[in-house]
mmCIF file of C-alpha atoms and ligand atoms in Angstrom:
data_model
loop_
_atom_site.group_PDB
_atom_site.id
_atom_site.type_symbol
_atom_site.label_atom_id
_atom_site.label_comp_id
_atom_site.label_asym_id
_atom_site.label_seq_id
_atom_site.Cartn_x
_atom_site.Cartn_y
_atom_site.Cartn_z
ATOM 1 C CA UNK A 52 1.655 3.200 -4.203
ATOM 2 C CA UNK A 53 3.538 -0.069 -5.820
ATOM 3 C CA UNK A 54 6.829 -1.874 -4.776
ATOM 4 C CA UNK A 55 6.788 -5.081 -4.934
ATOM 5 C CA UNK A 56 9.666 -7.708 -4.815
ATOM 6 C CA UNK A 57 8.305 -11.040 -3.524
ATOM 7 C CA UNK A 58 5.330 -11.031 -5.789
ATOM 8 C CA UNK A 59 5.506 -9.716 -9.734
ATOM 9 C CA UNK A 60 1.980 -7.324 -10.309
ATOM 10 C CA UNK A 61 2.017 -5.754 -14.165
ATOM 11 C CA UNK A 62 0.121 -2.770 -12.382
ATOM 12 C CA UNK A 63 -2.097 -1.135 -14.998
ATOM 13 C CA UNK A 64 -1.141 3.482 -13.681
ATOM 14 C CA UNK A 65 -4.368 4.476 -15.956
ATOM 15 C CA UNK A 66 -6.441 2.143 -13.808
ATOM 16 C CA UNK A 67 -4.973 3.026 -10.617
ATOM 17 C CA UNK A 68 -5.334 6.329 -11.050
ATOM 18 C CA UNK A 69 -8.650 6.128 -12.195
ATOM 19 C CA UNK A 70 -10.619 3.779 -10.284
ATOM 20 C CA UNK A 71 -8.471 3.431 -6.835
ATOM 21 C CA UNK A 72 -7.362 7.023 -6.257
ATOM 22 C CA UNK A 73 -8.251 6.914 -3.167
ATOM 23 C CA UNK A 74 -5.563 4.762 -1.981
ATOM 24 C CA UNK A 75 -2.824 7.742 -2.343
ATOM 25 C CA UNK A 76 -6.125 10.458 -1.468
ATOM 26 C CA UNK A 77 -5.929 9.177 2.317
ATOM 27 C CA UNK A 78 -2.370 9.398 2.207
ATOM 28 C CA UNK A 79 -2.580 12.528 1.834
ATOM 29 C CA UNK A 80 -3.674 12.787 5.497
ATOM 30 C CA UNK A 81 0.035 10.841 6.246
ATOM 31 C CA UNK A 82 1.481 13.966 4.879
ATOM 32 C CA UNK A 83 0.846 15.723 8.077
ATOM 33 C CA UNK A 84 2.568 13.436 10.028
ATOM 34 C CA UNK A 85 5.512 14.143 7.737
ATOM 35 C CA UNK A 86 5.830 17.866 7.889
ATOM 36 C CA UNK A 87 8.227 18.239 4.793
ATOM 37 C CA UNK A 88 10.448 21.686 4.834
ATOM 38 C CA UNK A 89 11.567 23.356 2.497
ATOM 39 C CA UNK A 90 14.860 22.365 0.912
ATOM 40 C CA UNK A 91 14.452 19.054 3.433
ATOM 41 C CA UNK A 92 15.458 15.655 0.985
ATOM 42 C CA UNK A 93 12.455 13.116 0.881
ATOM 43 C CA UNK A 94 12.489 10.455 -0.557
ATOM 44 C CA UNK A 95 8.565 9.017 -1.888
ATOM 45 C CA UNK A 96 9.299 5.322 -1.342
ATOM 46 C CA UNK A 97 6.914 3.334 -3.232
ATOM 47 C CA UNK A 98 5.704 7.266 -5.157
ATOM 48 C CA UNK A 99 3.392 4.987 -7.832
ATOM 49 C CA UNK A 100 2.355 7.424 -10.184
ATOM 50 C CA UNK A 101 3.729 10.196 -7.861
ATOM 51 C CA UNK A 102 1.123 11.948 -6.565
ATOM 52 C CA UNK A 103 2.532 11.885 -3.159
ATOM 53 C CA UNK A 104 5.690 13.279 -4.188
ATOM 54 C CA UNK A 105 3.528 15.832 -5.679
ATOM 55 C CA UNK A 106 1.904 16.834 -2.648
ATOM 56 C CA UNK A 107 5.567 16.647 -0.843
ATOM 57 C CA UNK A 108 6.960 18.834 -3.159
ATOM 58 C CA UNK A 109 4.217 21.927 -2.603
ATOM 59 C CA UNK A 110 6.256 22.010 1.095
ATOM 60 C CA UNK A 111 9.968 23.149 -1.096
ATOM 61 C CA UNK A 112 11.214 20.263 -0.076
ATOM 62 C CA UNK A 113 13.836 17.886 -2.477
ATOM 63 C CA UNK A 114 11.817 15.236 -3.404
ATOM 64 C CA UNK A 115 13.353 12.313 -4.619
ATOM 65 C CA UNK A 116 10.104 9.193 -6.156
ATOM 66 C CA UNK A 117 10.999 5.501 -6.794
ATOM 67 C CA UNK A 118 8.352 2.922 -7.491
ATOM 68 C CA UNK A 119 9.808 -0.980 -9.215
ATOM 69 C CA UNK A 120 6.594 -0.525 -11.385
ATOM 70 C CA UNK A 121 8.364 1.080 -15.166
ATOM 71 C CA UNK A 122 4.989 2.244 -16.194
ATOM 72 C CA UNK A 123 4.225 4.180 -12.833
ATOM 73 C CA UNK A 124 7.563 5.939 -13.015
ATOM 74 C CA UNK A 125 6.668 6.816 -16.521
ATOM 75 C CA UNK A 126 3.294 8.012 -16.310
ATOM 76 C CA UNK A 127 5.121 10.769 -12.750
ATOM 77 C CA UNK A 128 8.298 11.775 -15.145
ATOM 78 C CA UNK A 129 5.708 13.090 -16.908
ATOM 79 C CA UNK A 130 3.199 14.315 -14.640
ATOM 80 C CA UNK A 131 5.705 16.270 -12.565
ATOM 81 C CA UNK A 132 8.698 16.724 -14.331
ATOM 82 C CA UNK A 133 10.321 18.984 -11.701
ATOM 83 C CA UNK A 134 10.768 15.566 -9.462
ATOM 84 C CA UNK A 135 13.125 13.049 -9.226
ATOM 85 C CA UNK A 136 11.644 9.673 -10.106
ATOM 86 C CA UNK A 137 12.838 6.593 -11.044
ATOM 87 C CA UNK A 138 12.594 2.351 -10.666
ATOM 88 C CA UNK A 139 14.928 1.050 -8.064
ATOM 89 C CA UNK A 140 13.937 -1.878 -5.868
ATOM 90 C CA UNK A 141 12.668 -1.237 -2.066
ATOM 91 C CA UNK A 142 15.466 -3.736 -0.953
ATOM 92 C CA UNK A 143 18.613 -2.211 -2.736
ATOM 93 C CA UNK A 144 17.521 1.357 -3.459
ATOM 94 C CA UNK A 145 20.866 3.829 -3.502
ATOM 95 C CA UNK A 146 20.748 7.122 -3.328
ATOM 96 C CA UNK A 147 23.873 9.502 -4.350
ATOM 97 C CA UNK A 148 22.638 11.333 -1.012
ATOM 98 C CA UNK A 149 21.395 10.751 2.353
ATOM 99 C CA UNK A 150 17.416 11.361 3.176
ATOM 100 C CA UNK A 151 16.387 14.239 5.873
ATOM 101 C CA UNK A 152 12.983 11.673 5.428
ATOM 102 C CA UNK A 153 11.838 8.748 3.916
ATOM 103 C CA UNK A 154 7.673 8.551 3.613
ATOM 104 C CA UNK A 155 5.882 5.464 2.901
ATOM 105 C CA UNK A 156 1.989 4.958 1.736
ATOM 106 C CA UNK A 157 0.742 1.987 0.869
ATOM 107 C CA UNK A 158 3.382 -0.497 0.136
ATOM 108 C CA UNK A 159 5.390 -2.059 2.613
ATOM 109 C CA UNK A 160 2.562 -4.336 3.068
ATOM 110 C CA UNK A 161 3.882 -5.393 -0.080
ATOM 111 C CA UNK A 162 6.803 -6.986 0.546
ATOM 112 C CA UNK A 163 8.356 -10.286 2.136
ATOM 113 C CA UNK A 164 11.643 -9.178 2.554
ATOM 114 C CA UNK A 165 10.567 -7.150 5.714
ATOM 115 C CA UNK A 166 14.214 -6.777 7.141
ATOM 116 C CA UNK A 167 15.788 -5.501 3.823
ATOM 117 C CA UNK A 168 13.285 -3.126 3.165
ATOM 118 C CA UNK A 169 13.888 -1.615 7.078
ATOM 119 C CA UNK A 170 17.755 -2.288 6.751
ATOM 120 C CA UNK A 171 17.983 -0.335 3.482
ATOM 121 C CA UNK A 172 15.283 2.889 4.997
ATOM 122 C CA UNK A 173 17.698 2.941 7.998
ATOM 123 C CA UNK A 174 21.756 3.264 4.767
ATOM 124 C CA UNK A 175 19.510 5.823 2.707
ATOM 125 C CA UNK A 176 18.733 7.666 6.474
ATOM 126 C CA UNK A 177 20.863 11.067 7.059
ATOM 127 C CA UNK A 178 21.631 10.138 11.714
ATOM 128 C CA UNK A 179 18.445 11.849 12.452
ATOM 129 C CA UNK A 180 16.474 11.283 9.568
ATOM 130 C CA UNK A 181 12.881 9.522 9.906
ATOM 131 C CA UNK A 182 10.704 7.567 8.583
ATOM 132 C CA UNK A 183 7.087 7.740 8.319
ATOM 133 C CA UNK A 184 4.899 4.984 6.995
ATOM 134 C CA UNK A 185 2.487 3.312 7.051
ATOM 135 C CA UNK A 186 1.012 0.160 5.774
ATOM 136 C CA UNK A 187 -1.778 -2.351 6.017
ATOM 137 C CA UNK A 188 -1.487 -3.913 9.592
ATOM 138 C CA UNK A 189 -2.900 -7.370 11.329
ATOM 139 C CA UNK A 190 -6.299 -8.716 10.061
ATOM 140 C CA UNK A 191 -6.333 -5.116 7.224
ATOM 141 C CA UNK A 192 -9.324 -6.591 4.748
ATOM 142 C CA UNK A 193 -9.834 -9.012 6.316
ATOM 143 C CA UNK A 194 -13.930 -9.438 4.966
ATOM 144 C CA UNK A 195 -12.580 -9.344 2.042
ATOM 145 C CA UNK A 196 -10.263 -12.022 2.309
ATOM 146 C CA UNK A 197 -12.291 -14.366 4.208
ATOM 147 C CA UNK A 198 -15.408 -14.026 1.371
ATOM 148 C CA UNK A 199 -13.716 -14.774 -1.341
ATOM 149 C CA UNK A 200 -11.540 -18.173 -0.162
ATOM 150 C CA UNK A 201 -14.472 -19.558 1.167
ATOM 151 C CA UNK A 202 -16.727 -19.085 -2.394
ATOM 152 C CA UNK A 203 -13.698 -20.113 -4.278
ATOM 153 C CA UNK A 204 -13.029 -22.868 -2.191
ATOM 154 C CA UNK A 205 -16.358 -23.477 -2.339
ATOM 155 C CA UNK A 206 -15.327 -23.751 -7.079
ATOM 156 C CA UNK A 207 -13.226 -25.343 -6.200
ATOM 157 C CA UNK A 208 -10.182 -23.331 -5.005
ATOM 158 C CA UNK A 209 -8.026 -23.941 -2.208
ATOM 159 C CA UNK A 210 -6.656 -20.678 -2.565
ATOM 160 C CA UNK A 211 -5.879 -20.287 1.959
ATOM 161 C CA UNK A 212 -1.936 -19.528 1.341
ATOM 162 C CA UNK A 213 -2.754 -16.769 -1.156
ATOM 163 C CA UNK A 214 -3.487 -14.816 2.263
ATOM 164 C CA UNK A 215 1.135 -14.874 1.876
ATOM 165 C CA UNK A 216 1.178 -12.521 -0.782
ATOM 166 C CA UNK A 217 0.723 -9.625 1.525
ATOM 167 C CA UNK A 218 2.543 -8.640 4.887
ATOM 168 C CA UNK A 219 -0.073 -7.328 7.485
ATOM 169 C CA UNK A 220 1.897 -7.009 11.169
ATOM 170 C CA UNK A 221 0.923 -5.968 13.832
ATOM 171 C CA UNK A 222 2.034 -2.849 15.887
ATOM 172 C CA UNK A 223 4.802 -4.483 18.574
ATOM 173 C CA UNK A 224 5.448 -6.895 15.679
ATOM 174 C CA UNK A 225 6.574 -4.078 13.234
ATOM 175 C CA UNK A 226 7.552 -1.429 15.448
ATOM 176 C CA UNK A 227 9.712 -4.504 16.889
ATOM 177 C CA UNK A 228 11.404 -4.819 13.759
ATOM 178 C CA UNK A 229 12.816 -1.251 14.155
ATOM 179 C CA UNK A 230 13.665 -1.497 16.909
ATOM 180 C CA UNK A 231 16.490 -4.422 15.824
ATOM 181 C CA UNK A 232 17.267 -3.354 13.409
ATOM 182 C CA UNK A 233 17.857 0.340 14.604
ATOM 183 C CA UNK A 234 15.442 2.831 14.913
ATOM 184 C CA UNK A 235 14.284 4.409 17.606
ATOM 185 C CA UNK A 236 9.942 4.303 17.531
ATOM 186 C CA UNK A 237 7.835 7.669 18.372
ATOM 187 C CA UNK A 238 4.753 7.213 17.520
ATOM 188 C CA UNK A 239 2.980 4.000 16.601
ATOM 189 C CA UNK A 240 -1.147 3.754 15.806
ATOM 190 C CA UNK A 241 -3.236 0.672 14.407
ATOM 191 C CA UNK A 242 -6.777 1.807 13.154
ATOM 192 C CA UNK A 243 -9.923 0.607 11.206
ATOM 193 C CA UNK A 244 -10.308 3.054 8.306
ATOM 194 C CA UNK A 245 -12.952 2.140 6.113
ATOM 195 C CA UNK A 246 -12.743 2.829 2.741
ATOM 196 C CA UNK A 247 -14.788 3.898 -0.125
ATOM 197 C CA UNK A 248 -14.076 2.748 -3.024
ATOM 198 C CA UNK A 249 -14.772 4.389 -6.232
ATOM 199 C CA UNK A 250 -17.056 2.045 -8.241
ATOM 200 C CA UNK A 251 -20.569 2.682 -6.498
ATOM 201 C CA UNK A 252 -22.106 -0.976 -8.412
ATOM 202 C CA UNK A 253 -19.412 -2.540 -8.216
ATOM 203 C CA UNK A 254 -16.594 -1.441 -6.235
ATOM 204 C CA UNK A 255 -16.042 -4.521 -4.168
ATOM 205 C CA UNK A 256 -15.393 -6.625 -7.472
ATOM 206 C CA UNK A 257 -13.052 -3.154 -8.425
ATOM 207 C CA UNK A 258 -10.371 -3.924 -5.845
ATOM 208 C CA UNK A 259 -10.082 -7.323 -5.841
ATOM 209 C CA UNK A 260 -9.801 -7.811 -9.224
ATOM 210 C CA UNK A 261 -6.962 -4.511 -9.184
ATOM 211 C CA UNK A 262 -5.472 -6.087 -6.002
ATOM 212 C CA UNK A 263 -6.359 -10.401 -4.952
ATOM 213 C CA UNK A 264 -4.696 -11.267 -8.515
ATOM 214 C CA UNK A 265 -2.789 -14.364 -6.439
ATOM 215 C CA UNK A 266 -6.106 -15.845 -5.415
ATOM 216 C CA UNK A 267 -7.342 -15.433 -9.815
ATOM 217 C CA UNK A 268 -5.086 -17.269 -10.945
ATOM 218 C CA UNK A 269 -5.976 -19.969 -12.783
ATOM 219 C CA UNK A 270 -9.573 -19.274 -13.233
ATOM 220 C CA UNK A 271 -11.762 -19.535 -16.098
ATOM 221 C CA UNK A 272 -12.883 -15.807 -16.934
ATOM 222 C CA UNK A 273 -16.847 -17.693 -16.257
ATOM 223 C CA UNK A 274 -15.946 -18.677 -12.872
ATOM 224 C CA UNK A 275 -14.546 -15.637 -12.033
ATOM 225 C CA UNK A 276 -17.636 -13.622 -12.727
ATOM 226 C CA UNK A 277 -19.824 -16.253 -9.985
ATOM 227 C CA UNK A 278 -17.315 -16.019 -8.166
ATOM 228 C CA UNK A 279 -17.063 -12.551 -7.994
ATOM 229 C CA UNK A 280 -20.773 -11.714 -7.994
ATOM 230 C CA UNK A 281 -21.514 -14.130 -5.182
ATOM 231 C CA UNK A 282 -18.784 -12.055 -2.749
ATOM 232 C CA UNK A 283 -20.294 -8.685 -3.641
ATOM 233 C CA UNK A 284 -23.588 -10.795 -2.184
ATOM 234 C CA UNK A 285 -21.564 -12.442 0.468
ATOM 235 C CA UNK A 286 -20.128 -8.586 1.719
ATOM 236 C CA UNK A 287 -23.865 -5.981 0.700
ATOM 237 C CA UNK A 288 -24.802 -7.217 3.904
ATOM 238 C CA UNK A 289 -20.982 -5.875 6.281
ATOM 239 C CA UNK A 290 -19.272 -3.813 3.267
ATOM 240 C CA UNK A 291 -22.070 -1.611 1.377
ATOM 241 C CA UNK A 292 -23.594 1.313 3.220
ATOM 242 C CA UNK A 293 -25.459 4.525 1.794
ATOM 243 C CA UNK A 294 -24.520 3.479 -2.043
ATOM 244 C CA UNK A 295 -21.027 3.007 -1.526
ATOM 245 C CA UNK A 296 -18.506 -0.053 -0.514
ATOM 246 C CA UNK A 297 -15.957 0.119 1.618
ATOM 247 C CA UNK A 298 -13.494 -2.046 1.936
ATOM 248 C CA UNK A 299 -11.765 -2.528 5.663
ATOM 249 C CA UNK A 300 -8.419 -0.917 5.691
ATOM 250 C CA UNK A 301 -6.468 -1.061 9.191
ATOM 251 C CA UNK A 302 -4.076 1.067 8.812
ATOM 252 C CA UNK A 303 -0.533 0.731 10.796
ATOM 253 C CA UNK A 304 1.231 3.765 10.865
ATOM 254 C CA UNK A 305 4.283 4.702 12.689
ATOM 255 C CA UNK A 306 7.094 7.745 12.484
ATOM 256 C CA UNK A 307 10.884 6.679 13.712
ATOM 257 C CA UNK A 308 13.636 8.692 14.151
ATOM 258 C CA UNK A 309 17.621 7.074 13.097
ATOM 259 C CA UNK A 310 19.609 7.501 16.001
ATOM 260 C CA UNK A 311 23.117 6.210 16.121
HETATM 261 C C1 BEZ B 947 -3.826 -1.719 1.692
HETATM 262 O O1 BEZ B 947 -3.411 0.044 1.641
HETATM 263 O O2 BEZ B 947 -4.195 -1.997 2.758
HETATM 264 C C2 BEZ B 947 -3.904 -2.348 0.685
HETATM 265 C C3 BEZ B 947 -3.950 -2.480 -0.962
HETATM 266 C C4 BEZ B 947 -4.639 -2.976 -1.382
HETATM 267 C C5 BEZ B 947 -4.384 -4.652 -1.406
HETATM 268 C C6 BEZ B 947 -4.030 -5.173 0.040
HETATM 269 C C7 BEZ B 947 -3.765 -4.291 0.399
#
């Protein structure tokens, strides 16, 4: 799930697999939209440790996976030796053959160079090839971000600009961009999906530590713990129930076809 051109986060593949596996577990549902077929060539863009590439390959499709994180790709190769994984950038990847389909789950919101990614996906698809994607949509994780920023400000850290680390477009903005750049959009939805986090006691803290690193730079360890505890207390009313923490995800799902 990682392909970071704009920001460079060092992903810990074990932490990702053990504590944040909900990212790719929810992605399994997206494979229903892809409907991979035997012998089709499918690219999993931002494949992370390869879990969804493995599920797609069960259909008999010939799967390739790319990710910008060498650590993730190493783990993917170890786990799925039959799949062709490589470290490549989402804005510049090249493949010897074009793909019947490109699949991308929870990755594109990490890449600020949105036009370049779209153009690159378009170039690497066959005529009538399809793009099936899910990413964070407008107002994704807004509750967490607001609580975190407010608390940081109280401690003297103004991190207003840090949200810019992600690209969470509205449905019309993203489908418009795809259309401008040559795709025909056949399906699009922007919906709430509250996402249960793995750690029942400190799920929100774990989430912020894993994904919110640009907010947490330059903050001492003691302050960090205090900030995270305050955020946790603030969010308990809205983001904790049935003994579980939830992230307020808003997903954008799109299917588009390359018709030239
Ligand atoms: C997401 O999948 O929506 C997401 C994950 C981590 C950080 C921000 C958004």
